Short mmCIF file of C-alpha atoms and ligand atoms in Angstrom, two decimals:
data_model
loop_
_atom_site.label_atom_id
_atom_site.label_comp_id
_atom_site.label_asym_id
_atom_site.label_seq_id
_atom_site.Cartn_x
_atom_site.Cartn_y
_atom_site.Cartn_z
CA MET V 1 -11.23 34.15 -33.15
CA THR V 2 -9.67 37.22 -31.40
CA LYS V 3 -12.33 39.73 -30.47
CA LYS V 4 -12.11 43.20 -32.03
CA ILE V 5 -11.42 46.08 -29.61
CA ILE V 6 -13.90 48.90 -30.15
CA LEU V 7 -13.90 52.36 -28.52
CA ILE V 8 -17.32 53.94 -27.95
CA THR V 9 -17.42 57.52 -26.66
CA GLY V 10 -20.67 58.85 -25.22
CA SER V 11 -21.31 55.24 -24.20
CA SER V 12 -23.87 56.26 -21.54
CA GLY V 13 -25.88 58.38 -23.98
CA GLU V 14 -29.09 57.39 -25.78
CA ILE V 15 -27.40 55.88 -28.86
CA GLY V 16 -24.42 54.61 -26.83
CA LYS V 17 -26.57 52.56 -24.44
CA SER V 18 -28.31 50.80 -27.34
CA LEU V 19 -25.18 50.37 -29.44
CA ILE V 20 -23.18 48.77 -26.62
CA GLN V 21 -25.90 46.14 -26.19
CA GLN V 22 -25.45 45.13 -29.83
CA LEU V 23 -21.66 45.29 -30.08
CA SER V 24 -20.58 43.88 -26.68
CA ASN V 25 -21.64 40.30 -27.48
CA ASP V 26 -18.81 39.67 -29.94
CA ASN V 27 -16.33 42.48 -29.26
CA ILE V 28 -14.32 44.04 -26.45
CA ILE V 29 -15.80 47.48 -25.79
CA ILE V 30 -13.89 50.41 -24.30
CA ALA V 31 -16.82 52.48 -23.02
CA LEU V 32 -15.82 56.14 -22.46
CA ASP V 33 -18.27 58.62 -20.94
CA ILE V 34 -18.31 61.34 -18.26
CA THR V 35 -21.25 59.44 -16.71
CA HIS V 36 -20.55 56.16 -14.94
CA ASP V 37 -22.73 53.20 -15.91
CA ASP V 38 -23.10 49.73 -14.37
CA TYR V 39 -22.21 47.15 -17.01
CA THR V 40 -22.39 43.42 -16.28
CA SER V 41 -20.69 42.16 -19.43
CA PRO V 42 -17.00 41.16 -18.98
CA ASN V 43 -16.52 42.42 -22.56
CA ILE V 44 -17.07 46.04 -21.48
CA LYS V 45 -14.14 48.02 -20.02
CA GLN V 46 -15.57 51.26 -18.66
CA ILE V 47 -13.55 54.49 -18.49
CA THR V 48 -15.27 57.39 -16.74
CA GLY V 49 -13.89 60.64 -18.13
CA SER V 50 -13.99 63.29 -20.85
CA ILE V 51 -13.04 63.13 -24.53
CA LEU V 52 -11.29 66.45 -23.76
CA ASP V 53 -8.88 64.71 -21.35
CA GLN V 54 -5.84 63.93 -23.49
CA ASN V 55 -4.32 61.79 -20.72
CA ILE V 56 -7.27 59.40 -21.00
CA LEU V 57 -6.95 59.21 -24.80
CA ASP V 58 -3.17 58.68 -24.53
CA LYS V 59 -3.72 55.80 -22.09
CA ILE V 60 -6.27 54.20 -24.46
CA ASN V 61 -3.80 54.59 -27.35
CA LYS V 62 -0.99 53.02 -25.31
CA LYS V 63 -3.04 50.09 -23.98
CA TYR V 64 -5.24 49.06 -26.90
CA ASN V 65 -5.07 48.20 -30.61
CA LEU V 66 -8.43 49.60 -31.68
CA SER V 67 -10.26 48.20 -34.73
CA GLU V 68 -13.10 50.72 -34.68
CA ILE V 69 -14.13 53.97 -32.99
CA TYR V 70 -17.78 55.03 -32.56
CA HIS V 71 -17.57 58.65 -31.48
CA LEU V 72 -21.03 59.40 -30.04
CA ALA V 73 -20.13 61.95 -27.34
CA ALA V 74 -21.83 65.28 -28.12
CA VAL V 75 -23.81 68.19 -26.69
CA LEU V 76 -27.13 68.16 -28.58
CA SER V 77 -28.70 71.14 -30.34
CA ALA V 78 -30.87 72.83 -27.70
CA LYS V 79 -28.32 72.38 -24.91
CA ALA V 80 -25.50 73.53 -27.22
CA GLN V 81 -27.31 76.80 -28.00
CA LYS V 82 -27.37 77.63 -24.28
CA ASN V 83 -23.62 77.09 -23.86
CA PRO V 84 -21.89 77.53 -27.25
CA ASP V 85 -18.31 77.72 -25.96
CA PHE V 86 -18.55 74.47 -24.02
CA SER V 87 -20.56 72.70 -26.73
CA ASN V 88 -18.06 73.66 -29.45
CA GLU V 89 -15.23 72.45 -27.20
CA VAL V 90 -16.94 69.05 -26.94
CA ASN V 91 -18.55 68.83 -30.38
CA TYR V 92 -15.60 70.10 -32.42
CA ASN V 93 -12.36 69.92 -30.41
CA GLY V 94 -13.47 66.67 -28.78
CA THR V 95 -14.08 65.14 -32.20
CA ILE V 96 -10.67 66.28 -33.42
CA ASN V 97 -9.14 64.56 -30.35
CA LEU V 98 -10.80 61.29 -31.38
CA LEU V 99 -9.86 61.67 -35.06
CA GLU V 100 -6.25 62.28 -33.96
CA LEU V 101 -6.40 59.12 -31.81
CA ALA V 102 -7.66 57.20 -34.84
CA LYS V 103 -4.87 58.62 -37.00
CA THR V 104 -2.24 57.71 -34.36
CA GLN V 105 -3.62 54.18 -34.06
CA ALA V 106 -3.63 53.71 -37.84
CA LEU V 107 0.02 54.81 -38.02
CA LYS V 108 1.08 52.77 -34.97
CA TYR V 109 -0.46 49.53 -36.22
CA GLN V 110 -0.05 50.24 -39.93
CA ASN V 111 -3.72 49.50 -40.46
CA SER V 112 -6.88 51.35 -41.44
CA ILE V 113 -9.22 52.10 -38.52
CA LYS V 114 -12.99 52.51 -39.00
CA PHE V 115 -14.44 55.70 -37.49
CA PHE V 116 -18.20 56.23 -37.07
CA PHE V 117 -19.32 59.85 -36.76
CA PRO V 118 -22.98 60.66 -35.98
CA SER V 119 -23.96 63.85 -37.78
CA SER V 120 -27.45 65.27 -37.95
CA ILE V 121 -30.23 66.90 -39.97
CA ALA V 122 -29.03 69.95 -38.01
CA VAL V 123 -26.41 70.54 -40.75
CA TYR V 124 -29.26 71.64 -43.06
CA ASN V 125 -30.92 75.05 -43.12
CA VAL V 126 -34.14 75.08 -45.16
CA LEU V 127 -35.61 78.31 -43.77
CA ASN V 128 -35.97 79.74 -47.26
CA GLN V 129 -36.91 76.54 -49.05
CA ASN V 130 -40.14 74.78 -49.94
CA LEU V 131 -41.17 72.81 -46.85
CA ASN V 132 -42.15 69.87 -49.03
CA ASP V 133 -38.69 69.55 -50.56
CA ILE V 134 -37.10 66.14 -49.96
CA ILE V 135 -33.58 67.16 -48.97
CA ASN V 136 -30.59 65.08 -50.06
CA GLU V 137 -26.94 65.21 -48.98
CA LYS V 138 -26.05 67.64 -51.76
CA ASP V 139 -28.84 70.11 -50.89
CA LEU V 140 -26.67 71.64 -48.24
CA SER V 141 -27.20 75.36 -47.76
CA GLU V 142 -23.82 75.44 -45.93
CA ASN V 143 -25.20 77.63 -43.15
CA PRO V 144 -26.82 75.64 -40.36
CA ILE V 145 -28.30 77.99 -37.73
CA THR V 146 -27.26 76.08 -34.59
CA GLU V 147 -23.80 75.77 -33.00
CA TYR V 148 -24.45 72.02 -32.96
CA GLY V 149 -25.19 71.91 -36.70
CA LYS V 150 -22.16 74.07 -37.51
CA ALA V 151 -19.85 71.83 -35.45
CA LYS V 152 -21.25 68.66 -36.98
CA LEU V 153 -20.75 70.05 -40.52
CA LYS V 154 -17.16 71.13 -39.75
CA CYS V 155 -16.38 67.66 -38.37
CA GLU V 156 -17.85 65.96 -41.44
CA LYS V 157 -15.66 68.07 -43.71
CA ILE V 158 -12.40 67.63 -41.77
CA GLY V 159 -13.12 63.93 -41.27
CA ILE V 160 -13.22 63.47 -45.04
CA LYS V 161 -10.66 66.08 -46.09
CA LYS V 162 -7.87 65.40 -43.58
CA TYR V 163 -8.34 62.01 -41.92
CA LEU V 164 -9.43 59.73 -44.78
CA LYS V 165 -5.95 60.11 -46.30
CA ASN V 166 -4.45 59.18 -42.92
CA ASN V 167 -5.99 55.70 -42.99
CA VAL V 168 -9.02 56.73 -40.91
CA ASP V 169 -12.01 55.06 -42.57
CA PHE V 170 -14.45 57.90 -41.75
CA ARG V 171 -18.14 56.97 -42.07
CA CYS V 172 -20.99 59.30 -41.15
CA ILE V 173 -24.78 59.25 -40.78
CA ARG V 174 -26.88 62.41 -40.58
CA PHE V 175 -29.48 61.26 -38.09
CA PRO V 176 -33.04 62.56 -37.95
CA GLY V 177 -34.87 62.69 -34.65
CA ILE V 178 -34.50 59.33 -32.92
CA ILE V 179 -37.29 57.82 -30.82
CA SER V 180 -36.04 55.54 -28.06
CA ALA V 181 -38.26 53.62 -25.66
CA SER V 182 -35.30 52.45 -23.61
CA SER V 183 -33.83 55.85 -22.71
CA LYS V 184 -34.95 59.45 -22.25
CA PRO V 185 -33.80 62.27 -24.60
CA THR V 186 -31.36 64.86 -23.27
CA GLY V 187 -30.95 68.31 -24.74
CA GLY V 188 -32.14 67.83 -28.31
CA THR V 189 -34.68 69.90 -30.21
CA SER V 190 -36.38 66.88 -31.74
CA ASP V 191 -36.96 65.65 -28.17
CA TYR V 192 -40.63 66.74 -28.24
CA ALA V 193 -41.63 63.45 -29.89
CA PRO V 194 -39.99 60.97 -27.48
CA GLU V 195 -40.84 63.24 -24.54
CA MET V 196 -44.56 63.21 -25.35
CA ILE V 197 -44.52 59.44 -25.87
CA HIS V 198 -42.83 58.80 -22.50
CA SER V 199 -45.24 61.28 -20.83
CA ALA V 200 -48.30 59.52 -22.27
CA PHE V 201 -47.04 56.15 -21.07
CA LEU V 202 -46.59 57.58 -17.56
CA ASN V 203 -50.15 59.02 -17.61
CA LYS V 204 -48.78 62.58 -17.71
CA ASN V 205 -49.89 65.43 -19.93
CA TYR V 206 -47.22 67.06 -22.09
CA ASN V 207 -46.52 70.74 -22.89
CA CYS V 208 -45.16 70.71 -26.43
CA PHE V 209 -42.56 73.39 -27.21
CA VAL V 210 -43.26 73.45 -30.97
CA HIS V 211 -46.56 74.10 -32.78
CA ASN V 212 -48.91 71.36 -33.93
CA GLN V 213 -48.06 71.56 -37.64
CA THR V 214 -44.35 71.01 -37.00
CA ILE V 215 -42.92 68.14 -39.08
CA LEU V 216 -39.49 66.47 -38.75
CA PRO V 217 -37.98 63.21 -40.04
CA PHE V 218 -37.67 60.53 -37.34
CA MET V 219 -36.68 56.91 -36.89
CA ALA V 220 -36.85 54.31 -34.12
CA MET V 221 -33.68 53.69 -32.09
CA PRO V 222 -33.35 50.01 -33.13
CA ASP V 223 -33.30 51.08 -36.79
CA ALA V 224 -30.72 53.78 -36.01
CA ILE V 225 -28.47 51.18 -34.36
CA SER V 226 -28.88 48.77 -37.27
CA ALA V 227 -28.00 51.58 -39.68
CA ILE V 228 -24.77 52.31 -37.78
CA ILE V 229 -23.75 48.65 -37.72
CA ASN V 230 -24.67 48.06 -41.36
CA LEU V 231 -22.74 51.13 -42.50
CA MET V 232 -19.67 50.10 -40.48
CA ASN V 233 -19.80 46.53 -41.81
CA ALA V 234 -20.21 47.57 -45.44
CA GLU V 235 -17.32 46.94 -47.84
CA ASN V 236 -15.13 50.03 -48.06
CA ASN V 237 -15.35 50.13 -51.87
CA LYS V 238 -19.14 50.54 -51.61
CA ILE V 239 -18.96 53.50 -49.20
CA LYS V 240 -18.19 56.13 -51.81
CA SER V 241 -20.13 59.07 -50.36
CA LYS V 242 -19.04 58.68 -46.69
CA VAL V 243 -21.91 60.90 -45.43
CA TYR V 244 -25.52 59.61 -45.53
CA ASN V 245 -29.06 60.63 -44.67
CA VAL V 246 -31.26 58.02 -43.05
CA THR V 247 -34.90 58.27 -41.92
CA SER V 248 -38.13 56.28 -41.55
CA PHE V 249 -41.11 58.63 -41.15
CA SER V 250 -41.99 62.35 -40.98
CA PRO V 251 -45.10 62.88 -38.81
CA SER V 252 -46.46 66.23 -37.66
CA VAL V 253 -47.04 66.91 -33.95
CA ILE V 254 -50.76 66.34 -34.60
CA ASN V 255 -49.95 62.97 -36.20
CA PHE V 256 -48.02 62.01 -33.05
CA GLU V 257 -50.86 63.19 -30.82
CA ASN V 258 -53.49 61.19 -32.71
CA LYS V 259 -51.32 58.07 -32.79
CA ILE V 260 -50.54 58.32 -29.06
CA LYS V 261 -54.26 58.68 -28.27
CA GLU V 262 -54.96 55.38 -30.04
CA PHE V 263 -53.03 53.76 -27.16
CA PHE V 264 -53.51 56.34 -24.37
CA PRO V 265 -56.98 57.90 -24.92
CA ASN V 266 -56.69 60.12 -21.85
CA PHE V 267 -53.42 61.69 -22.99
CA LYS V 268 -53.61 65.51 -23.14
CA LEU V 269 -51.21 67.53 -25.27
CA ASN V 270 -50.84 71.21 -24.38
CA TYR V 271 -48.63 73.81 -26.06
CA ASP V 272 -45.97 76.06 -24.54
CA ILE V 273 -44.12 77.21 -27.67
CA ASP V 274 -40.40 77.93 -27.26
CA LEU V 275 -39.72 80.37 -30.11
CA LYS V 276 -35.98 79.61 -30.13
CA ARG V 277 -36.54 75.87 -30.43
CA GLN V 278 -39.35 76.44 -32.95
CA LYS V 279 -36.92 78.38 -35.18
CA ILE V 280 -34.33 75.58 -34.90
CA VAL V 281 -36.88 72.97 -35.94
CA ASP V 282 -38.20 75.21 -38.74
CA SER V 283 -34.64 75.36 -40.16
CA TRP V 284 -34.44 71.56 -40.32
CA PRO V 285 -35.98 69.67 -43.27
CA ASN V 286 -39.41 68.04 -42.97
CA PHE V 287 -38.41 65.30 -45.37
CA ILE V 288 -35.00 63.85 -46.22
CA ASP V 289 -33.87 61.63 -49.07
CA LYS V 290 -32.38 58.29 -47.90
CA SER V 291 -31.76 56.87 -51.39
CA LEU V 292 -27.97 57.24 -51.24
CA ALA V 293 -27.77 55.07 -48.09
CA LYS V 294 -30.08 52.51 -49.73
CA LYS V 295 -27.96 52.48 -52.88
CA GLU V 296 -24.50 52.30 -51.33
CA TRP V 297 -25.05 50.11 -48.24
CA SER V 298 -28.65 48.85 -48.47
CA PHE V 299 -30.12 50.98 -45.66
CA SER V 300 -33.50 49.70 -44.54
CA TYR V 301 -35.68 49.96 -41.47
CA ILE V 302 -38.27 47.85 -39.62
CA TYR V 303 -40.41 50.46 -37.85
CA ASN V 304 -42.68 52.78 -39.80
CA PHE V 305 -45.28 55.09 -38.27
CA ASP V 306 -47.97 52.40 -38.49
CA ASN V 307 -46.17 49.60 -36.62
CA LEU V 308 -43.92 51.78 -34.43
CA PHE V 309 -46.10 51.81 -31.31
CA GLU V 310 -47.45 48.28 -31.34
CA ASP V 311 -44.21 46.55 -32.37
CA TYR V 312 -41.59 48.71 -30.62
CA ILE V 313 -42.70 51.60 -28.38
CA ILE V 314 -45.29 49.92 -26.13
CA PRO V 315 -43.44 46.64 -25.42
CA SER V 316 -40.13 48.47 -24.89
CA LEU V 317 -41.60 51.15 -22.61
CA LYS V 318 -43.20 48.43 -20.46
CA LYS V 319 -39.77 46.83 -20.10
CA TYR V 320 -37.98 50.14 -19.49
CA TYR V 321 -40.43 51.21 -16.75
CA ASN V 322 -40.84 47.65 -15.43
CA HIS V 323 -44.54 47.61 -16.23
CA GLU V 324 -44.34 44.01 -17.34
C1 AKB U 401 -31.26 67.09 -31.67
O1 AKB U 401 -32.47 67.29 -31.62
O2 AKB U 401 -30.39 67.91 -31.37
C2 AKB U 401 -30.81 65.73 -32.16
C3 AKB U 401 -30.64 65.78 -33.63
C4 AKB U 401 -31.81 65.78 -34.52
O3 AKB U 401 -29.51 65.80 -34.10
N1 AKB U 401 -31.78 64.74 -31.77
#
């Protein structure tokens, strides 16, 4: 059977690295990122460059008949706040470039093209809401406080409003914090959790930039990857809502500290609160409702907060740091 040709942008990023491992077995992957990576699989064609470089996108359009696009390239929340002009260029204009490529491909090959867009809990702003509210996709306050959240929300809306009718099968997940044991976080505000876990494993103390009562929704990277693949493989007639929350657990910083100390008793957590990042996290929901994803495409997950460390984190960190 002819292999599908799939474009993944941000292929060297945290989600990209894990997603390529899953998709490259049975598909041809066009891996686009500004960072060069060393791939061994003959199924991976690497292009080192920017989603803002129209020449690169034109060459991809000319050379390939794409079945799916996974547009993961982004500047995450904390980094985006420090450089709003550049981050909006990447997070909004870059996404429009990829949506236009999808539209052109759909027209050229007279076929629908699936488009995965990773949004975020950053589209929510719950600063004036009850912290125990379980936020669903309709609870949007329409005024996220970060440049990242604003760009993600704008892309969700244009993806649905303009590109769905141009045969771009736009599908979107609003990710919570993601905990990966096979990569290090870069530039997010939810990074405190994976950062403290990696620090503990390396016998280092960690200075947490948010206070100990801070709560966010999280999930393990393998479950995030499965969610992406399951959403993209779902029958189109089931994907009625197009935009979905997913999550697995919502621990506080203290919960993380106590769990980490079960495995690393000498771990020491200090605090060096970053008020700007604290405000960002405070605007994001503590708990999110995943029932729509369960209902429309059977979202599920393997790792909860009880089995996360023993079944995923510890064995994967040993592999990642070669501590076999
Ligand atoms: C970030 O912290 O910016 C991301 C996110 C929650 O979207 N990890």
